[in-house]
Amino acid sequence: MSLKMNIISICTVGLTVCVAMVIMTTWTTTLTAVNENHTIEELAPNVTLELIAIQELHSYIDDDKDGQVDYKESEEFVREELHQTQSQSGDKSETFHREEKLVSIDELWNIWTTSKVHNWTCDEVINWLVGVVDLPDRVPLFRKYHITGRFLPLIATNQDQFLNHFDIKGHQRSKLQIKAMDVVLFGLPPSLDNSWKDIVVTMSVIVCIIGLTYAWKKQHSAHCKIDKFLEEIRIYERELNNLKSKLNEAQDSTD
């Protein structure tokens, strides 16, 4: 009886070990596959991480840690952290505060989630990466991971070691983070904002249409005047021919 129980115990332990090994092997294989494939889901935008990143950015600007960012703090942040001039810091501070003297974390979150940059597509982020950050060599990775505007706060704060996915180090990492902070907090300057380009293009098209319409009307009016002038000449020519005929008839009757 004792021998039988020992055999059963040994078989049970062996079976348990085998099942555990199968589970561990499957789990390891799955993790390896995820790491090798680098699926989009692996880096899907996470609202929690996004909010934590915005809170960190607010903390960077809020020097006195009172939970509110005033004009002085935002201007100092632009000058010292973004390395921009006094006039630029004033302009960006106005953009940041809008009509609010103090900006809380909740207000900054609302500003971010309603901004154009938040809704950028992958292509728009890549345009920013090339045109503003000047890192064209990172375009394949950004496209591979399908980086949209919602990832930019994570890049700005390197949330959850986000930048490790891109193997960006040193000066390039610093530049990317600074530019990401700038665009998340202050948006694009008007010169780089696509909406301004759209307005300029639309206005140009309208001006062209107005110019072409005016030119057509002037040309049409000129053609009408020329036709009228030619018609008057034909009338004068007929009257002149009639007058010549009468003169000839008068000479013939005299003779």
PDB file of C-alpha atoms in Angstrom:
ATOM      1  CA  MET A   1       0.000   0.000   0.000  1.00  0.00           C
ATOM      2  CA  SER A   2       2.825   2.370   0.951  1.00  0.00           C
ATOM      3  CA  LEU A   3       4.678   1.561  -2.291  1.00  0.00           C
ATOM      4  CA  LYS A   4       1.556   2.258  -4.320  1.00  0.00           C
ATOM      5  CA  MET A   5       1.066   5.649  -2.636  1.00  0.00           C
ATOM      6  CA  ASN A   6       4.700   6.561  -3.292  1.00  0.00           C
ATOM      7  CA  ILE A   7       4.339   5.712  -6.976  1.00  0.00           C
ATOM      8  CA  ILE A   8       1.169   7.827  -7.211  1.00  0.00           C
ATOM      9  CA  SER A   9       2.906  10.757  -5.468  1.00  0.00           C
ATOM     10  CA  ILE A  10       5.917  10.531  -7.786  1.00  0.00           C
ATOM     11  CA  CYS A  11       3.638  10.450 -10.865  1.00  0.00           C
ATOM     12  CA  THR A  12       1.656  13.438  -9.577  1.00  0.00           C
ATOM     13  CA  VAL A  13       4.799  15.473  -8.968  1.00  0.00           C
ATOM     14  CA  GLY A  14       6.178  14.529 -12.378  1.00  0.00           C
ATOM     15  CA  LEU A  15       2.931  15.500 -14.110  1.00  0.00           C
ATOM     16  CA  THR A  16       2.868  18.829 -12.253  1.00  0.00           C
ATOM     17  CA  VAL A  17       6.443  19.570 -13.300  1.00  0.00           C
ATOM     18  CA  CYS A  18       5.659  18.728 -16.939  1.00  0.00           C
ATOM     19  CA  VAL A  19       2.594  21.002 -16.988  1.00  0.00           C
ATOM     20  CA  ALA A  20       4.609  23.825 -15.411  1.00  0.00           C
ATOM     21  CA  MET A  21       7.358  23.421 -17.996  1.00  0.00           C
ATOM     22  CA  VAL A  22       4.820  23.528 -20.849  1.00  0.00           C
ATOM     23  CA  ILE A  23       3.223  26.685 -19.418  1.00  0.00           C
ATOM     24  CA  MET A  24       6.619  28.380 -18.957  1.00  0.00           C
ATOM     25  CA  THR A  25       7.709  27.412 -22.475  1.00  0.00           C
ATOM     26  CA  THR A  26       4.483  28.752 -24.005  1.00  0.00           C
ATOM     27  CA  TRP A  27       4.706  31.992 -22.000  1.00  0.00           C
ATOM     28  CA  THR A  28       8.373  32.520 -22.944  1.00  0.00           C
ATOM     29  CA  THR A  29       7.650  31.835 -26.610  1.00  0.00           C
ATOM     30  CA  THR A  30       4.760  34.307 -26.585  1.00  0.00           C
ATOM     31  CA  LEU A  31       6.883  37.040 -24.999  1.00  0.00           C
ATOM     32  CA  THR A  32       9.680  36.414 -27.478  1.00  0.00           C
ATOM     33  CA  ALA A  33       7.256  36.638 -30.397  1.00  0.00           C
ATOM     34  CA  VAL A  34       5.853  39.950 -29.116  1.00  0.00           C
ATOM     35  CA  ASN A  35       9.344  41.405 -28.639  1.00  0.00           C
ATOM     36  CA  GLU A  36      10.445  40.299 -32.085  1.00  0.00           C
ATOM     37  CA  ASN A  37       7.355  41.448 -33.960  1.00  0.00           C
ATOM     38  CA  HIS A  38       7.040  44.839 -32.188  1.00  0.00           C
ATOM     39  CA  THR A  39       3.290  44.999 -32.815  1.00  0.00           C
ATOM     40  CA  ILE A  40       1.438  48.314 -32.750  1.00  0.00           C
ATOM     41  CA  GLU A  41      -0.560  47.033 -29.766  1.00  0.00           C
ATOM     42  CA  GLU A  42       2.707  46.768 -27.810  1.00  0.00           C
ATOM     43  CA  LEU A  43       2.964  50.557 -27.869  1.00  0.00           C
ATOM     44  CA  ALA A  44      -0.717  51.476 -28.132  1.00  0.00           C
ATOM     45  CA  PRO A  45      -1.527  54.956 -26.710  1.00  0.00           C
ATOM     46  CA  ASN A  46      -2.364  54.563 -23.024  1.00  0.00           C
ATOM     47  CA  VAL A  47      -4.537  57.256 -21.444  1.00  0.00           C
ATOM     48  CA  THR A  48      -3.060  56.600 -17.988  1.00  0.00           C
ATOM     49  CA  LEU A  49       0.532  57.016 -19.178  1.00  0.00           C
ATOM     50  CA  GLU A  50      -0.541  60.008 -21.254  1.00  0.00           C
ATOM     51  CA  LEU A  51      -2.065  61.690 -18.185  1.00  0.00           C
ATOM     52  CA  ILE A  52       0.987  60.884 -16.040  1.00  0.00           C
ATOM     53  CA  ALA A  53       3.209  62.446 -18.737  1.00  0.00           C
ATOM     54  CA  ILE A  54       1.080  65.624 -18.787  1.00  0.00           C
ATOM     55  CA  GLN A  55       1.282  65.775 -14.968  1.00  0.00           C
ATOM     56  CA  GLU A  56       5.075  65.515 -15.185  1.00  0.00           C
ATOM     57  CA  LEU A  57       5.228  68.312 -17.772  1.00  0.00           C
ATOM     58  CA  HIS A  58       3.064  70.479 -15.509  1.00  0.00           C
ATOM     59  CA  SER A  59       5.424  69.714 -12.625  1.00  0.00           C
ATOM     60  CA  TYR A  60       8.436  70.765 -14.749  1.00  0.00           C
ATOM     61  CA  ILE A  61       6.902  74.213 -15.273  1.00  0.00           C
ATOM     62  CA  ASP A  62       5.408  74.656 -11.795  1.00  0.00           C
ATOM     63  CA  ASP A  63       8.543  75.810  -9.955  1.00  0.00           C
ATOM     64  CA  ASP A  64       6.884  76.609  -6.625  1.00  0.00           C
ATOM     65  CA  LYS A  65       4.870  73.348  -6.719  1.00  0.00           C
ATOM     66  CA  ASP A  66       1.598  75.078  -5.783  1.00  0.00           C
ATOM     67  CA  GLY A  67      -0.355  73.180  -8.452  1.00  0.00           C
ATOM     68  CA  GLN A  68      -0.746  76.269 -10.677  1.00  0.00           C
ATOM     69  CA  VAL A  69       1.480  77.593 -13.478  1.00  0.00           C
ATOM     70  CA  ASP A  70       1.647  81.388 -13.764  1.00  0.00           C
ATOM     71  CA  TYR A  71       3.042  83.570 -16.567  1.00  0.00           C
ATOM     72  CA  LYS A  72       6.422  83.977 -14.914  1.00  0.00           C
ATOM     73  CA  GLU A  73       6.907  80.216 -14.526  1.00  0.00           C
ATOM     74  CA  SER A  74       5.912  79.447 -18.120  1.00  0.00           C
ATOM     75  CA  GLU A  75       8.192  82.177 -19.509  1.00  0.00           C
ATOM     76  CA  GLU A  76      11.138  80.943 -17.440  1.00  0.00           C
ATOM     77  CA  PHE A  77      10.501  77.381 -18.599  1.00  0.00           C
ATOM     78  CA  VAL A  78      10.551  78.463 -22.265  1.00  0.00           C
ATOM     79  CA  ARG A  79      13.793  80.420 -21.827  1.00  0.00           C
ATOM     80  CA  GLU A  80      15.663  77.926 -19.646  1.00  0.00           C
ATOM     81  CA  GLU A  81      14.400  74.534 -20.818  1.00  0.00           C
ATOM     82  CA  LEU A  82      13.494  75.231 -24.446  1.00  0.00           C
ATOM     83  CA  HIS A  83      16.401  77.695 -24.899  1.00  0.00           C
ATOM     84  CA  GLN A  84      14.347  80.424 -26.580  1.00  0.00           C
ATOM     85  CA  THR A  85      14.490  84.216 -26.538  1.00  0.00           C
ATOM     86  CA  GLN A  86      12.594  86.671 -24.343  1.00  0.00           C
ATOM     87  CA  SER A  87      10.146  87.583 -27.120  1.00  0.00           C
ATOM     88  CA  GLN A  88       9.594  83.927 -27.998  1.00  0.00           C
ATOM     89  CA  SER A  89       8.976  83.065 -24.349  1.00  0.00           C
ATOM     90  CA  GLY A  90       6.384  85.822 -24.119  1.00  0.00           C
ATOM     91  CA  ASP A  91       4.564  84.612 -27.241  1.00  0.00           C
ATOM     92  CA  LYS A  92       4.592  80.981 -26.115  1.00  0.00           C
ATOM     93  CA  SER A  93       3.448  81.961 -22.625  1.00  0.00           C
ATOM     94  CA  GLU A  94       0.465  83.798 -24.128  1.00  0.00           C
ATOM     95  CA  THR A  95      -0.352  80.704 -26.197  1.00  0.00           C
ATOM     96  CA  PHE A  96      -0.034  78.452 -23.157  1.00  0.00           C
ATOM     97  CA  HIS A  97      -2.205  80.522 -20.813  1.00  0.00           C
ATOM     98  CA  ARG A  98      -4.740  81.701 -23.393  1.00  0.00           C
ATOM     99  CA  GLU A  99      -7.067  83.723 -21.161  1.00  0.00           C
ATOM    100  CA  GLU A 100      -6.125  81.951 -17.923  1.00  0.00           C
ATOM    101  CA  LYS A 101      -3.663  83.583 -15.524  1.00  0.00           C
ATOM    102  CA  LEU A 102      -3.056  80.247 -13.791  1.00  0.00           C
ATOM    103  CA  VAL A 103      -3.050  76.798 -15.407  1.00  0.00           C
ATOM    104  CA  SER A 104      -3.787  73.723 -13.296  1.00  0.00           C
ATOM    105  CA  ILE A 105      -3.085  70.091 -14.193  1.00  0.00           C
ATOM    106  CA  ASP A 106      -6.729  69.574 -15.170  1.00  0.00           C
ATOM    107  CA  GLU A 107      -6.633  72.649 -17.417  1.00  0.00           C
ATOM    108  CA  LEU A 108      -3.378  71.517 -19.020  1.00  0.00           C
ATOM    109  CA  TRP A 109      -4.898  68.081 -19.660  1.00  0.00           C
ATOM    110  CA  ASN A 110      -7.918  69.738 -21.277  1.00  0.00           C
ATOM    111  CA  ILE A 111      -5.651  71.986 -23.385  1.00  0.00           C
ATOM    112  CA  TRP A 112      -3.704  68.947 -24.555  1.00  0.00           C
ATOM    113  CA  THR A 113      -6.653  66.672 -25.370  1.00  0.00           C
ATOM    114  CA  THR A 114      -8.385  69.408 -27.390  1.00  0.00           C
ATOM    115  CA  SER A 115      -5.257  70.464 -29.294  1.00  0.00           C
ATOM    116  CA  LYS A 116      -4.551  69.731 -32.957  1.00  0.00           C
ATOM    117  CA  VAL A 117      -1.281  68.012 -32.063  1.00  0.00           C
ATOM    118  CA  HIS A 118      -3.128  65.466 -29.886  1.00  0.00           C
ATOM    119  CA  ASN A 119      -5.025  64.304 -32.988  1.00  0.00           C
ATOM    120  CA  TRP A 120      -2.025  64.191 -35.337  1.00  0.00           C
ATOM    121  CA  THR A 121      -1.779  61.190 -37.613  1.00  0.00           C
ATOM    122  CA  CYS A 122       1.425  59.202 -38.028  1.00  0.00           C
ATOM    123  CA  ASP A 123       2.202  61.134 -41.239  1.00  0.00           C
ATOM    124  CA  GLU A 124       1.802  64.481 -39.459  1.00  0.00           C
ATOM    125  CA  VAL A 125       4.122  63.347 -36.655  1.00  0.00           C
ATOM    126  CA  ILE A 126       6.682  62.262 -39.260  1.00  0.00           C
ATOM    127  CA  ASN A 127       6.437  65.667 -40.967  1.00  0.00           C
ATOM    128  CA  TRP A 128       7.187  67.243 -37.561  1.00  0.00           C
ATOM    129  CA  LEU A 129      10.036  64.776 -36.929  1.00  0.00           C
ATOM    130  CA  VAL A 130      11.688  65.683 -40.240  1.00  0.00           C
ATOM    131  CA  GLY A 131      10.812  69.379 -40.538  1.00  0.00           C
ATOM    132  CA  VAL A 132      11.132  70.519 -36.904  1.00  0.00           C
ATOM    133  CA  VAL A 133      13.225  67.954 -35.023  1.00  0.00           C
ATOM    134  CA  ASP A 134      15.460  67.199 -38.033  1.00  0.00           C
ATOM    135  CA  LEU A 135      15.714  63.446 -37.390  1.00  0.00           C
ATOM    136  CA  PRO A 136      14.860  61.916 -40.781  1.00  0.00           C
ATOM    137  CA  ASP A 137      16.836  58.768 -39.945  1.00  0.00           C
ATOM    138  CA  ARG A 138      14.205  57.868 -37.304  1.00  0.00           C
ATOM    139  CA  VAL A 139      11.289  57.977 -39.733  1.00  0.00           C
ATOM    140  CA  PRO A 140      11.272  54.182 -40.398  1.00  0.00           C
ATOM    141  CA  LEU A 141      10.947  53.445 -36.657  1.00  0.00           C
ATOM    142  CA  PHE A 142       8.214  56.040 -36.137  1.00  0.00           C
ATOM    143  CA  ARG A 143       6.324  54.593 -39.086  1.00  0.00           C
ATOM    144  CA  LYS A 144       6.915  51.024 -37.904  1.00  0.00           C
ATOM    145  CA  TYR A 145       5.462  51.761 -34.454  1.00  0.00           C
ATOM    146  CA  HIS A 146       2.746  53.989 -35.972  1.00  0.00           C
ATOM    147  CA  ILE A 147       3.560  56.933 -33.702  1.00  0.00           C
ATOM    148  CA  THR A 148       0.678  59.412 -33.588  1.00  0.00           C
ATOM    149  CA  GLY A 149       0.254  62.701 -31.736  1.00  0.00           C
ATOM    150  CA  ARG A 150      -0.891  60.944 -28.556  1.00  0.00           C
ATOM    151  CA  PHE A 151       2.588  59.470 -28.092  1.00  0.00           C
ATOM    152  CA  LEU A 152       4.318  62.872 -27.922  1.00  0.00           C
ATOM    153  CA  PRO A 153       3.851  63.459 -24.145  1.00  0.00           C
ATOM    154  CA  LEU A 154       5.404  60.018 -23.566  1.00  0.00           C
ATOM    155  CA  ILE A 155       8.348  61.038 -25.755  1.00  0.00           C
ATOM    156  CA  ALA A 156       8.671  64.412 -23.988  1.00  0.00           C
ATOM    157  CA  THR A 157       8.953  62.791 -20.538  1.00  0.00           C
ATOM    158  CA  ASN A 158      10.360  59.421 -21.656  1.00  0.00           C
ATOM    159  CA  GLN A 159       7.423  57.888 -19.819  1.00  0.00           C
ATOM    160  CA  ASP A 160       7.884  54.203 -18.988  1.00  0.00           C
ATOM    161  CA  GLN A 161      11.299  54.349 -20.757  1.00  0.00           C
ATOM    162  CA  PHE A 162       9.427  54.937 -24.009  1.00  0.00           C
ATOM    163  CA  LEU A 163      12.468  56.174 -25.933  1.00  0.00           C
ATOM    164  CA  ASN A 164      14.299  52.889 -25.363  1.00  0.00           C
ATOM    165  CA  HIS A 165      12.216  51.470 -28.217  1.00  0.00           C
ATOM    166  CA  PHE A 166      13.936  53.846 -30.647  1.00  0.00           C
ATOM    167  CA  ASP A 167      17.579  53.507 -29.557  1.00  0.00           C
ATOM    168  CA  ILE A 168      17.938  57.301 -29.445  1.00  0.00           C
ATOM    169  CA  LYS A 169      20.715  58.526 -27.160  1.00  0.00           C
ATOM    170  CA  GLY A 170      22.700  61.608 -26.232  1.00  0.00           C
ATOM    171  CA  HIS A 171      22.073  64.829 -28.132  1.00  0.00           C
ATOM    172  CA  GLN A 172      19.418  63.317 -30.392  1.00  0.00           C
ATOM    173  CA  ARG A 173      17.369  62.118 -27.396  1.00  0.00           C
ATOM    174  CA  SER A 174      17.660  65.494 -25.687  1.00  0.00           C
ATOM    175  CA  LYS A 175      16.636  67.355 -28.854  1.00  0.00           C
ATOM    176  CA  LEU A 176      13.675  65.042 -29.470  1.00  0.00           C
ATOM    177  CA  GLN A 177      12.418  65.441 -25.900  1.00  0.00           C
ATOM    178  CA  ILE A 178      12.764  69.249 -25.960  1.00  0.00           C
ATOM    179  CA  LYS A 179      10.936  69.523 -29.286  1.00  0.00           C
ATOM    180  CA  ALA A 180       8.235  67.154 -28.028  1.00  0.00           C
ATOM    181  CA  MET A 181       7.774  69.276 -24.872  1.00  0.00           C
ATOM    182  CA  ASP A 182       7.526  72.384 -27.035  1.00  0.00           C
ATOM    183  CA  VAL A 183       4.880  71.024 -29.409  1.00  0.00           C
ATOM    184  CA  VAL A 184       2.818  69.352 -26.645  1.00  0.00           C
ATOM    185  CA  LEU A 185       2.704  72.460 -24.437  1.00  0.00           C
ATOM    186  CA  PHE A 186       2.667  75.245 -27.020  1.00  0.00           C
ATOM    187  CA  GLY A 187       1.693  73.680 -30.342  1.00  0.00           C
ATOM    188  CA  LEU A 188       3.291  74.513 -33.667  1.00  0.00           C
ATOM    189  CA  PRO A 189       4.191  78.109 -34.575  1.00  0.00           C
ATOM    190  CA  PRO A 190       1.903  79.652 -37.236  1.00  0.00           C
ATOM    191  CA  SER A 191       4.612  79.269 -39.891  1.00  0.00           C
ATOM    192  CA  LEU A 192       4.476  75.469 -39.507  1.00  0.00           C
ATOM    193  CA  ASP A 193       0.774  75.049 -38.772  1.00  0.00           C
ATOM    194  CA  ASN A 194      -0.970  73.319 -41.679  1.00  0.00           C
ATOM    195  CA  SER A 195      -4.194  75.208 -40.993  1.00  0.00           C
ATOM    196  CA  TRP A 196      -2.426  78.449 -41.902  1.00  0.00           C
ATOM    197  CA  LYS A 197      -1.183  76.865 -45.094  1.00  0.00           C
ATOM    198  CA  ASP A 198      -4.727  75.793 -45.916  1.00  0.00           C
ATOM    199  CA  ILE A 199      -5.985  79.329 -45.327  1.00  0.00           C
ATOM    200  CA  VAL A 200      -3.231  80.811 -47.517  1.00  0.00           C
ATOM    201  CA  VAL A 201      -3.916  78.316 -50.312  1.00  0.00           C
ATOM    202  CA  THR A 202      -7.672  78.959 -50.106  1.00  0.00           C
ATOM    203  CA  MET A 203      -7.175  82.724 -50.206  1.00  0.00           C
ATOM    204  CA  SER A 204      -4.796  82.361 -53.156  1.00  0.00           C
ATOM    205  CA  VAL A 205      -7.367  80.320 -55.076  1.00  0.00           C
ATOM    206  CA  ILE A 206     -10.081  82.893 -54.315  1.00  0.00           C
ATOM    207  CA  VAL A 207      -7.829  85.751 -55.467  1.00  0.00           C
ATOM    208  CA  CYS A 208      -7.008  83.857 -58.669  1.00  0.00           C
ATOM    209  CA  ILE A 209     -10.695  83.236 -59.381  1.00  0.00           C
ATOM    210  CA  ILE A 210     -11.535  86.903 -58.777  1.00  0.00           C
ATOM    211  CA  GLY A 211      -8.620  87.980 -60.990  1.00  0.00           C
ATOM    212  CA  LEU A 212      -9.613  85.633 -63.810  1.00  0.00           C
ATOM    213  CA  THR A 213     -13.252  86.736 -63.580  1.00  0.00           C
ATOM    214  CA  TYR A 214     -12.243  90.401 -63.733  1.00  0.00           C
ATOM    215  CA  ALA A 215      -9.911  89.740 -66.683  1.00  0.00           C
ATOM    216  CA  TRP A 216     -12.664  87.835 -68.532  1.00  0.00           C
ATOM    217  CA  LYS A 217     -15.141  90.663 -67.966  1.00  0.00           C
ATOM    218  CA  LYS A 218     -12.621  93.238 -69.188  1.00  0.00           C
ATOM    219  CA  GLN A 219     -11.834  91.119 -72.253  1.00  0.00           C
ATOM    220  CA  HIS A 220     -15.524  90.572 -72.960  1.00  0.00           C
ATOM    221  CA  SER A 221     -16.192  94.307 -72.606  1.00  0.00           C
ATOM    222  CA  ALA A 222     -13.277  95.095 -74.943  1.00  0.00           C
ATOM    223  CA  HIS A 223     -14.585  92.602 -77.531  1.00  0.00           C
ATOM    224  CA  CYS A 224     -18.044  94.192 -77.332  1.00  0.00           C
ATOM    225  CA  LYS A 225     -16.556  97.663 -77.861  1.00  0.00           C
ATOM    226  CA  ILE A 226     -14.495  96.428 -80.816  1.00  0.00           C
ATOM    227  CA  ASP A 227     -17.537  94.744 -82.381  1.00  0.00           C
ATOM    228  CA  LYS A 228     -19.546  97.948 -81.924  1.00  0.00           C
ATOM    229  CA  PHE A 229     -16.746 100.033 -83.424  1.00  0.00           C
ATOM    230  CA  LEU A 230     -16.467  97.691 -86.426  1.00  0.00           C
ATOM    231  CA  GLU A 231     -20.224  97.826 -86.917  1.00  0.00           C
ATOM    232  CA  GLU A 232     -20.096 101.658 -86.934  1.00  0.00           C
ATOM    233  CA  ILE A 233     -17.285 101.536 -89.503  1.00  0.00           C
ATOM    234  CA  ARG A 234     -19.392  99.248 -91.714  1.00  0.00           C
ATOM    235  CA  ILE A 235     -22.307 101.685 -91.417  1.00  0.00           C
ATOM    236  CA  TYR A 236     -20.088 104.635 -92.352  1.00  0.00           C
ATOM    237  CA  GLU A 237     -18.688 102.603 -95.236  1.00  0.00           C
ATOM    238  CA  ARG A 238     -22.190 101.881 -96.569  1.00  0.00           C
ATOM    239  CA  GLU A 239     -23.171 105.539 -96.212  1.00  0.00           C
ATOM    240  CA  LEU A 240     -19.984 106.566 -98.026  1.00  0.00           C
ATOM    241  CA  ASN A 241     -20.707 104.124-100.858  1.00  0.00           C
ATOM    242  CA  ASN A 242     -24.257 105.474-101.112  1.00  0.00           C
ATOM    243  CA  LEU A 243     -22.919 109.014-101.254  1.00  0.00           C
ATOM    244  CA  LYS A 244     -20.475 108.040-104.019  1.00  0.00           C
ATOM    245  CA  SER A 245     -23.296 106.438-105.983  1.00  0.00           C
ATOM    246  CA  LYS A 246     -25.398 109.565-105.734  1.00  0.00           C
ATOM    247  CA  LEU A 247     -22.479 111.721-106.851  1.00  0.00           C
ATOM    248  CA  ASN A 248     -21.878 109.474-109.831  1.00  0.00           C
ATOM    249  CA  GLU A 249     -25.564 109.610-110.740  1.00  0.00           C
ATOM    250  CA  ALA A 250     -25.526 113.399-110.467  1.00  0.00           C
ATOM    251  CA  GLN A 251     -22.465 113.650-112.745  1.00  0.00           C
ATOM    252  CA  ASP A 252     -24.077 111.341-115.296  1.00  0.00           C
ATOM    253  CA  SER A 253     -27.254 113.393-115.415  1.00  0.00           C
ATOM    254  CA  THR A 254     -25.230 116.584-115.902  1.00  0.00           C
ATOM    255  CA  ASP A 255     -23.362 115.100-118.787  1.00  0.00           C
TER     256      ASP A 255
END
